[in-house]
Coordinates of C-alpha atoms in Angstrom, one line a residue:
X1 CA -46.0 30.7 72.5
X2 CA -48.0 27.6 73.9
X3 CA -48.4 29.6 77.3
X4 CA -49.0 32.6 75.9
X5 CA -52.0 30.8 74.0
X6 CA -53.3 29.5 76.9
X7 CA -53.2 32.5 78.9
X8 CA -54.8 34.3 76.4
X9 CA -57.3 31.5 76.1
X10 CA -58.4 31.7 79.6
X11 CA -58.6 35.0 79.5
X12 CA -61.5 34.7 76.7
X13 CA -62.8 31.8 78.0
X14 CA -63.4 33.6 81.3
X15 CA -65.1 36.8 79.7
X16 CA -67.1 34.4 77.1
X17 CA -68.2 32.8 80.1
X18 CA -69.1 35.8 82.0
X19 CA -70.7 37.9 79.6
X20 CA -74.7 37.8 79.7
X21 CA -74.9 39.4 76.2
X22 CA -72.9 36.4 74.4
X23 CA -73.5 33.2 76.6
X24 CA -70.8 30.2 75.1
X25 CA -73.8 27.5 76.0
X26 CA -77.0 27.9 74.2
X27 CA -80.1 27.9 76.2
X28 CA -82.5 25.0 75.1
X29 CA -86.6 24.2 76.2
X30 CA -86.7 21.4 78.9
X31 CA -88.7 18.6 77.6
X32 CA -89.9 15.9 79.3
X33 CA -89.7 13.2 76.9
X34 CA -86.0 14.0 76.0
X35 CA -82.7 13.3 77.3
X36 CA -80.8 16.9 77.4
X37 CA -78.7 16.0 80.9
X38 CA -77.3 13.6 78.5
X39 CA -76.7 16.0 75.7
X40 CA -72.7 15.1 75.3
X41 CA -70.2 14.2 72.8
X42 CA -68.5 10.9 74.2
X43 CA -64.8 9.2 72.4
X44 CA -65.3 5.5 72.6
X45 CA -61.6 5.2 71.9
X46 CA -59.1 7.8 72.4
X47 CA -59.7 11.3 72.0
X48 CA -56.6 12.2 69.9
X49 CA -58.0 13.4 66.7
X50 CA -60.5 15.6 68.5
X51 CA -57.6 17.3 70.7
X52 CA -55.6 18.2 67.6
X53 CA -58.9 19.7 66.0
X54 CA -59.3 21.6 69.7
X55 CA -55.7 22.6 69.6
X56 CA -56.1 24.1 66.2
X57 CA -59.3 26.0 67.0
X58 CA -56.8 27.6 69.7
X59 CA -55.7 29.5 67.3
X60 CA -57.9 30.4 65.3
X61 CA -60.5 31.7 68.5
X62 CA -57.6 32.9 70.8
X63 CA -54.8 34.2 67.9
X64 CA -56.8 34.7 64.8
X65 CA -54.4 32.5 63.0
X66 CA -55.3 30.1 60.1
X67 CA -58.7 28.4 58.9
X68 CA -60.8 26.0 60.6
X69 CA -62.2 23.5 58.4
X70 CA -65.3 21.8 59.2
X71 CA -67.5 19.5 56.6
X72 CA -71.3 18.1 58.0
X73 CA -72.3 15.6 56.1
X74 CA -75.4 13.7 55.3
X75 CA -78.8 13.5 53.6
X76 CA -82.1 15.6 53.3
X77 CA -81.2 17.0 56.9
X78 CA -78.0 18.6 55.7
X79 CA -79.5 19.5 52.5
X80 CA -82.6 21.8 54.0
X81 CA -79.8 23.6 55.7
X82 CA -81.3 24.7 58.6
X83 CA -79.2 22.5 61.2
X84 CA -75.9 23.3 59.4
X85 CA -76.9 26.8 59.8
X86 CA -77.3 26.8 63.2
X87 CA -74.1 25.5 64.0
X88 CA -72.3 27.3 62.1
X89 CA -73.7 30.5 63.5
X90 CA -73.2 29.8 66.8
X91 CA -69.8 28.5 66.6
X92 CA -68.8 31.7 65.2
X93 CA -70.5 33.7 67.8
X94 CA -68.6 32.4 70.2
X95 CA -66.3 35.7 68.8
X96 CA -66.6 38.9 67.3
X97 CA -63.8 38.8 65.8
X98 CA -64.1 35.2 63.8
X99 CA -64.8 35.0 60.4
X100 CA -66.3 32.5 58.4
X101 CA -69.3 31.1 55.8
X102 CA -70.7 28.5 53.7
X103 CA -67.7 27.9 51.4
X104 CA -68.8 25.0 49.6
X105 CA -71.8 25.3 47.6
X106 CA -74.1 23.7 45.0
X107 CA -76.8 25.2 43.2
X108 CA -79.8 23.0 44.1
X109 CA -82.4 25.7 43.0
X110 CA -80.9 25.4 39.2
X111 CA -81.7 21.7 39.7
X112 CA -85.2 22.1 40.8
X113 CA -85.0 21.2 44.4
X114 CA -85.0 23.0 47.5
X115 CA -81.5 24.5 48.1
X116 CA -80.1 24.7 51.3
X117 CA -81.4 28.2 53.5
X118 CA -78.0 29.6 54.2
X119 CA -77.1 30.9 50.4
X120 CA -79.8 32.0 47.6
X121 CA -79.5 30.6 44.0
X122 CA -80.9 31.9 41.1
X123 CA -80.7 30.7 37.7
X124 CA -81.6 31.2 34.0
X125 CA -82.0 28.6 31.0
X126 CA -82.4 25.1 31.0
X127 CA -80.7 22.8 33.5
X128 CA -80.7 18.9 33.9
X129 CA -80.4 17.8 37.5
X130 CA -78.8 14.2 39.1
X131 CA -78.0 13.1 42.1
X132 CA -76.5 10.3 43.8
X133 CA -79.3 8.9 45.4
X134 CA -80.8 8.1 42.3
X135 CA -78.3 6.9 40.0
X136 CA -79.6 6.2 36.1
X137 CA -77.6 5.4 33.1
X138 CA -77.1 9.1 31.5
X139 CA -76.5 10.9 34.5
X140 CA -73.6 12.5 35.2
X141 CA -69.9 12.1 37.2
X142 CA -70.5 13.9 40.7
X143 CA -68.1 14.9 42.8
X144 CA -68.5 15.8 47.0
X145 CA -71.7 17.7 46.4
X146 CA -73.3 14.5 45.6
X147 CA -75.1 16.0 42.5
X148 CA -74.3 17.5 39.0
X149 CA -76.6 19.9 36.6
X150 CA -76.2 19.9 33.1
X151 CA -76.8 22.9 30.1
X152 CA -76.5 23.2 26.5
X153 CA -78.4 26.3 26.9
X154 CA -75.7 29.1 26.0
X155 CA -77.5 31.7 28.1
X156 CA -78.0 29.9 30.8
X157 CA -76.5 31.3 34.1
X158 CA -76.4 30.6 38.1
X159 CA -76.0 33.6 40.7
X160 CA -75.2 32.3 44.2
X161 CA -75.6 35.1 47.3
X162 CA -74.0 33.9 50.4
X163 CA -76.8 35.5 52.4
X164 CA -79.3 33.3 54.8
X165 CA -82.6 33.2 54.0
X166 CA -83.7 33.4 57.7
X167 CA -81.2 35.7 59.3
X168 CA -80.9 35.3 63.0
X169 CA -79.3 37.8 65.4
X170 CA -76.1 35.4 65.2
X171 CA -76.1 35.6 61.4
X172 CA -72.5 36.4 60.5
X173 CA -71.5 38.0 56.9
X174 CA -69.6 35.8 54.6
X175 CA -68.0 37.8 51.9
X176 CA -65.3 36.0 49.6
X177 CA -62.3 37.2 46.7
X178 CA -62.1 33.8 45.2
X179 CA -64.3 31.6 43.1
X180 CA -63.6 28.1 42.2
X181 CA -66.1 26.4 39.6
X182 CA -65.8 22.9 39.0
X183 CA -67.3 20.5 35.9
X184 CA -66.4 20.0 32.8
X185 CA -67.4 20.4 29.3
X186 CA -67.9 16.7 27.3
X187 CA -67.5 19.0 24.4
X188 CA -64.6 20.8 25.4
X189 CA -65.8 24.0 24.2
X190 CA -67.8 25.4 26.7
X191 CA -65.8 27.5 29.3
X192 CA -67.4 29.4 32.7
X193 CA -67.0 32.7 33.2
X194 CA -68.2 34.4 36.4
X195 CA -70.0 37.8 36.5
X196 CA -70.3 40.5 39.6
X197 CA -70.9 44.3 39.4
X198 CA -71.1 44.2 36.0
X199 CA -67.3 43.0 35.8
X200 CA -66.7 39.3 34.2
X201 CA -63.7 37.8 34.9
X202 CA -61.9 34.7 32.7
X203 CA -60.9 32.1 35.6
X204 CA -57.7 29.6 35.5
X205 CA -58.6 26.1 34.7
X206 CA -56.9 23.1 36.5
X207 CA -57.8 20.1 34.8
X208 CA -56.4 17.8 37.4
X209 CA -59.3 19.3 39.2
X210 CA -61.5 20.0 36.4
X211 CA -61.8 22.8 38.4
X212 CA -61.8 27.1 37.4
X213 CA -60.3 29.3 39.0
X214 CA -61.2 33.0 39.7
X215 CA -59.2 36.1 41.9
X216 CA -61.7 38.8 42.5
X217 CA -60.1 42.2 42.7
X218 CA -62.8 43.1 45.3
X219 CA -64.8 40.8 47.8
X220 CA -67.9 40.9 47.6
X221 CA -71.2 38.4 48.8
X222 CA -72.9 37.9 45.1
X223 CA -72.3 36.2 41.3
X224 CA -73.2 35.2 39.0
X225 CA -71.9 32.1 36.9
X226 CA -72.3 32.4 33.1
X227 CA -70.7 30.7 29.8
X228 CA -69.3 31.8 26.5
X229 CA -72.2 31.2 23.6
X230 CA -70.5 28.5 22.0
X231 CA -73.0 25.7 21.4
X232 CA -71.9 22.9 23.5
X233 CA -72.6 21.3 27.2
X234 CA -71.7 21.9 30.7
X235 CA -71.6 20.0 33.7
X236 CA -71.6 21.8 37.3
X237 CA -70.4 19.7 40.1
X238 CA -70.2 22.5 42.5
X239 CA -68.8 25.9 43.9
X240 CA -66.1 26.9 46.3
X241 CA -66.5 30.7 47.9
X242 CA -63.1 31.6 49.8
X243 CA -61.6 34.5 51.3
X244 CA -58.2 34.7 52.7
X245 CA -59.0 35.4 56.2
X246 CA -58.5 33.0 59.3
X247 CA -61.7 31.8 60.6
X248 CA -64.3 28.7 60.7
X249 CA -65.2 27.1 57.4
X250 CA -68.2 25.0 57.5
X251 CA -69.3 23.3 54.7
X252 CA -73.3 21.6 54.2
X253 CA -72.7 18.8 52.1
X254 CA -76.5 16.7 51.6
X255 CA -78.5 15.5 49.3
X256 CA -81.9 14.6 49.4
X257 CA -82.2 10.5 50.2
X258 CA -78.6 10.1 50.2
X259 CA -77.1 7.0 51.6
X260 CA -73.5 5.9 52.5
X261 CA -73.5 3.9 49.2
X262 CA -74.6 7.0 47.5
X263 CA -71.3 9.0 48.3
X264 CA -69.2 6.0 46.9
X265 CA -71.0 6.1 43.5
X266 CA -69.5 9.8 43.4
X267 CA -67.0 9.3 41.1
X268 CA -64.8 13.1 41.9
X269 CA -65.7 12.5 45.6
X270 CA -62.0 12.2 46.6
X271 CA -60.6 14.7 44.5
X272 CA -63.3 17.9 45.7
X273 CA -62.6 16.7 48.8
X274 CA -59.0 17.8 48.5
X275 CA -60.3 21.2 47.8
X276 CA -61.2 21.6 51.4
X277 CA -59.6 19.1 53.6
X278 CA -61.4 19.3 56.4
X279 CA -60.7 19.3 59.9
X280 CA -63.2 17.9 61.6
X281 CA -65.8 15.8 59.4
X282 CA -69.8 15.8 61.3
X283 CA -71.2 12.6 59.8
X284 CA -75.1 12.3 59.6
X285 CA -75.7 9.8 57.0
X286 CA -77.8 7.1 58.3
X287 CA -81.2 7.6 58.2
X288 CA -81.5 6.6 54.6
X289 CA -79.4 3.4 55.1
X290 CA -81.3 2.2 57.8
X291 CA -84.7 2.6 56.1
X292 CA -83.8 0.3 53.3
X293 CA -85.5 -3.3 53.5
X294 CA -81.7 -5.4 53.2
X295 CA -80.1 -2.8 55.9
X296 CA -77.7 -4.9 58.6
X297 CA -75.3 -3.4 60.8
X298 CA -72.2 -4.7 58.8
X299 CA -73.1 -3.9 55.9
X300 CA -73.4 -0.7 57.0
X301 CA -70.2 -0.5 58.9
X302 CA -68.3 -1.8 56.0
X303 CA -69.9 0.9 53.6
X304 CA -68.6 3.5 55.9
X305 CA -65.4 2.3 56.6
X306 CA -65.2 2.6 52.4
X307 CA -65.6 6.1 52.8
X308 CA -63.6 6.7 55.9
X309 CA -60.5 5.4 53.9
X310 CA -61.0 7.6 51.0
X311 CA -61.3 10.6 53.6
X312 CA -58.1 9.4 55.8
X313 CA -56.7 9.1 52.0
X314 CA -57.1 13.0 51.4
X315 CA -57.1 14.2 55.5
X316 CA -55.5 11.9 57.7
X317 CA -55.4 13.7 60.7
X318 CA -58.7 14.7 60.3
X319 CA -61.2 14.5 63.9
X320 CA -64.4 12.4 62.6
X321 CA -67.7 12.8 64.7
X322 CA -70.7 10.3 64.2
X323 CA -74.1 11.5 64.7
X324 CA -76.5 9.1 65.6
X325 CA -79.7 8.7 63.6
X326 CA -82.8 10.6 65.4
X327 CA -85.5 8.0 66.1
X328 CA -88.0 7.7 62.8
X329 CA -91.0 5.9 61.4
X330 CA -91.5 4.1 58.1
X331 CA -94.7 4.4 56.0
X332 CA -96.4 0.9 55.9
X333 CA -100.3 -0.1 54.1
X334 CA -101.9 -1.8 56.6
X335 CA -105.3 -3.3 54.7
X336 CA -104.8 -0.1 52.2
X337 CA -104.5 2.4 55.3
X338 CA -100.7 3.8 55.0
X339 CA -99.6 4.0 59.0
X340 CA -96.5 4.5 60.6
X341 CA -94.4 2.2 62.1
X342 CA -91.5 2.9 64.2
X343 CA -88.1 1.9 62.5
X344 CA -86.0 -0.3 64.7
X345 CA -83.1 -0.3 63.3
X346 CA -82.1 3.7 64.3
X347 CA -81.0 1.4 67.5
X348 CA -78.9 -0.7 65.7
X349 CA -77.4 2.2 64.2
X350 CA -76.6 3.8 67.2
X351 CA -75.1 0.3 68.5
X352 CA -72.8 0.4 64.7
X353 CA -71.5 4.2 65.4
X354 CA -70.2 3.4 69.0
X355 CA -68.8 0.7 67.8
X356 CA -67.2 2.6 64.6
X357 CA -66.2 5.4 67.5
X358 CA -63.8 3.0 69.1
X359 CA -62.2 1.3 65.4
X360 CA -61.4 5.0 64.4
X361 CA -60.9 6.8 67.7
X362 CA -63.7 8.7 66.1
X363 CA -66.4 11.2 68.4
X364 CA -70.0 10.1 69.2
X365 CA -72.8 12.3 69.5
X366 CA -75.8 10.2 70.2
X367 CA -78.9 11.9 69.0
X368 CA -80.9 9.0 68.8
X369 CA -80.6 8.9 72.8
X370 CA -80.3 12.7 73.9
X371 CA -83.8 13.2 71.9
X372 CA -85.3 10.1 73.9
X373 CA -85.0 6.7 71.5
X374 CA -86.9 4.8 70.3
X375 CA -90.5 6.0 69.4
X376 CA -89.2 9.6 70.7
X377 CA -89.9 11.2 66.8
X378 CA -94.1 11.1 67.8
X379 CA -93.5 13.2 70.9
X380 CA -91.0 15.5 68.9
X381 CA -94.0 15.9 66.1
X382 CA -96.5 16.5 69.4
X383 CA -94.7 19.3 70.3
X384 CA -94.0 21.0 66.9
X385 CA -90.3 19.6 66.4
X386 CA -91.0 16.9 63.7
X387 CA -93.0 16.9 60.4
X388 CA -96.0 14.6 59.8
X389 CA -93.1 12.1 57.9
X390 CA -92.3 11.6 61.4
X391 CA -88.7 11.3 60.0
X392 CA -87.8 15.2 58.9
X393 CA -87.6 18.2 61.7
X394 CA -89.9 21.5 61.2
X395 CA -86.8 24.5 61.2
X396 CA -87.8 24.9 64.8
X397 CA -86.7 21.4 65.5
X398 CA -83.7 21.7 63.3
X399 CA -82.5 24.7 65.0
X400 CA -83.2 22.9 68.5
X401 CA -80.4 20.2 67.1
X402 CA -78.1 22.5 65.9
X403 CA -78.2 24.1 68.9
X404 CA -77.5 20.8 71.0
X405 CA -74.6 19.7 69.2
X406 CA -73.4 22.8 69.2
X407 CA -73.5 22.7 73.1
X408 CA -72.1 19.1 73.4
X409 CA -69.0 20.6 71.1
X410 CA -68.5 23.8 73.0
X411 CA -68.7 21.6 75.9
X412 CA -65.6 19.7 75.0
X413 CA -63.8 22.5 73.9
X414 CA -64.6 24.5 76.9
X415 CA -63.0 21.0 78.8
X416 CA -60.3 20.9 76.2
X417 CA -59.2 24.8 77.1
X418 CA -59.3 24.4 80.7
X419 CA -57.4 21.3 81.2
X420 CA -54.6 22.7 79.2
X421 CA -54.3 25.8 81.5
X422 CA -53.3 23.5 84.4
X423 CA -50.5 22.5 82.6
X424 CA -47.4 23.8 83.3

């Protein structure tokens, strides 16, 4: 079987590399101020973890056998989408044949903040919004999503479409014959109920994983999340969208100004998180942490290695991948002028992930340097990559980075695949 997979890998892997219309390697603008011959994922231990993640995309790619599981991680960068989206759908161009989608999914639109571009929300009725970044007294338990809404409203509802907003020629379709709702009623006596083609289905509820259950008879890409109209309150932590197909899973999980510390306040963190076990786990939380006035480096690293252990806890083979902070300014009054001061520490940052690359035999892909270090965020804004914040991308620039790590992981794999075919 192992030789038969790598035959039949090289035999892709020879037409994806040959085909004009469906290029493996994305083409990206040269810049002059960046570092793109760098543009590379680098193990500063052992490469181990990533290898079993590369073995099992094997099969997925060449066999269409089994799910790939992939969870990106971070703040207001993960949030807006745009990156994650990118990836995602150019990993799974790499193949006709793969399926795959957003999976994971909270309703940040019901909460009054921008939701992520690759799903539309829509929602009715009265909804209270947290999230871990800002943690107060009466808000709510949070789970992976890093955020909760709230209702007493009886007729409130939440319809989620797993359709981009900004369809590319790569968008793939993402159609799914399972829904899993999880919160919880305080009251006890408010129960979900999900809605589609004018069917509504009754779901099973786990309360292990305060979670509910629904098995669509049909798939389909659109629905709508309602309750019963007993007076009461409800607490949605999130949404899982799954169909039973083999393909590439990648879930967006970000909130806006979302730390390391803020995932660790997130009190059902662990237990979503067994709800997808990822695979491989992209982490881009950083920026946040290193803007705060009492950021150090071991603080930081200890923070992380808190949430490492809860992960290793739920997936321990999983392949972690650090993403270095891009280069960013902080907003200072100077003699009540606000300027912009570069932020120093997105070096030390970059110094704490290689470091944290060789304790967990984890992947590095160094942003910070490929996009030219320190003070590199002005040029990026010069040319119509950054916003004014001269800490956030414009989409263009975020689809320029999802393109890039894409490449360094494609890359690797490309490596991975052809080093195995010499073997006997």
């Amino acid at each position: 079987m192992k030789k038969s997979l790598v035959f039949i890998g090289l035999m892709l892997l020879g037409r994806l590399l040959t085909a004009q219309s469906l290029p493996l390697v994305k083409p990206v603008p040269d810049l002059a101020f960046a570092h793109f011959d760098r543009n590379q994922i680098v193990y500063p231990g052992d490469s181990l973890a990533m290898e079993r993640f590369f073995q099992k995309m094997d099969s997925v790619v060449f066999l269409g056998e089994g799910n790939l599981s992939i969870m990106h991680i971070g703040g207001s960068h993960v949030q807006a989408g745009v990156f994650t989206q990118q990836f995602r759908d150019n990993l799974l161009s790499i193949s006709t044949e793969l399926i795959g989608g957003q999976n994971f999914v909270f309703p940040f639109t019901a909460g009054g903040t921008n939701n992520p571009s690759h799903y539309i929300v829509r929602s009715t009725g009265e909804w209270a919004y947290c999230r871990n970044a800002v943690r107060r007294e009466t808000d709510k338990r949070m789970g992976l999503a890093g955020a909760a809404i709230t209702t007493t409203d009886p007729e409130a509802t939440v319809s989620i479409m797993t359709r981009e907003k900004n369809p590319t020629a790569l968008t793939p379709d993402f159609d799914f014959n399972k829904v899993t709702v999880i919160g919880f009623s305080e009251t006890e006596n408010v129960v979900p109920v999900v809605s589609y083609d004018g069917t509504t289905i009754d779901g099973l509820y786990d309360e292990w994983k305060s979670a509910y259950t629904f098995a669509l008879p049909t798939f389909t890409d659109s629905i709508c999340i309602l309750f019963d109209s007993v007076a009461g309150e409800f607490t949605l932590q999130g949404v899982l969208l799954e169909n039973d197909m083999a393909g590439i899973s990648v879930h967006g999980v970000g909130v806006n100004g979302a730390s390391v510390p803020s995932y660790l306040r997130c009190d059902d963190f662990e237990r979503d998180l067994e709800l997808i076990r990822p695979d491989l786990i992209i982490f881009g939380i950083g920026i946040n942490d290193a803007a705060e006035k009492d950021f150090t480096k071991e603080g930081f690293m200890d923070n992380y290695d808190e949430l490492i252990q809860i992960i290793q806890r739920v997936s321990p083979d999983c392949a972690l991948l650090f993403v270095t902070n891009n280069d960013s300014y902080k907003r200072v009054k100077v003699k009540k002028k606000t300027v912009y001061e570069v932020n120093p520490n997105g070096k030390v940052v970059e110094e704490a992930f290689m470091e944290m690359g060789r304790e967990y035999n984890a992947a590095v892909w160094d942003q910070f340097d490929i996009m030219g270090g320190l003070k590199s965020m002005q040029e990026w804004e010069n040319a119509g990559l950054a916003k004014k914040d001269k800490v956030h991308f414009t989409n263009e620039g975020y689809r320029l980075i999802g393109d890039l790590l894409y490449n360094a992981l494609i890359t690797r794999y490309m490596e991975h695949v052809k080093q195995n075919a010499k073997r006997p």
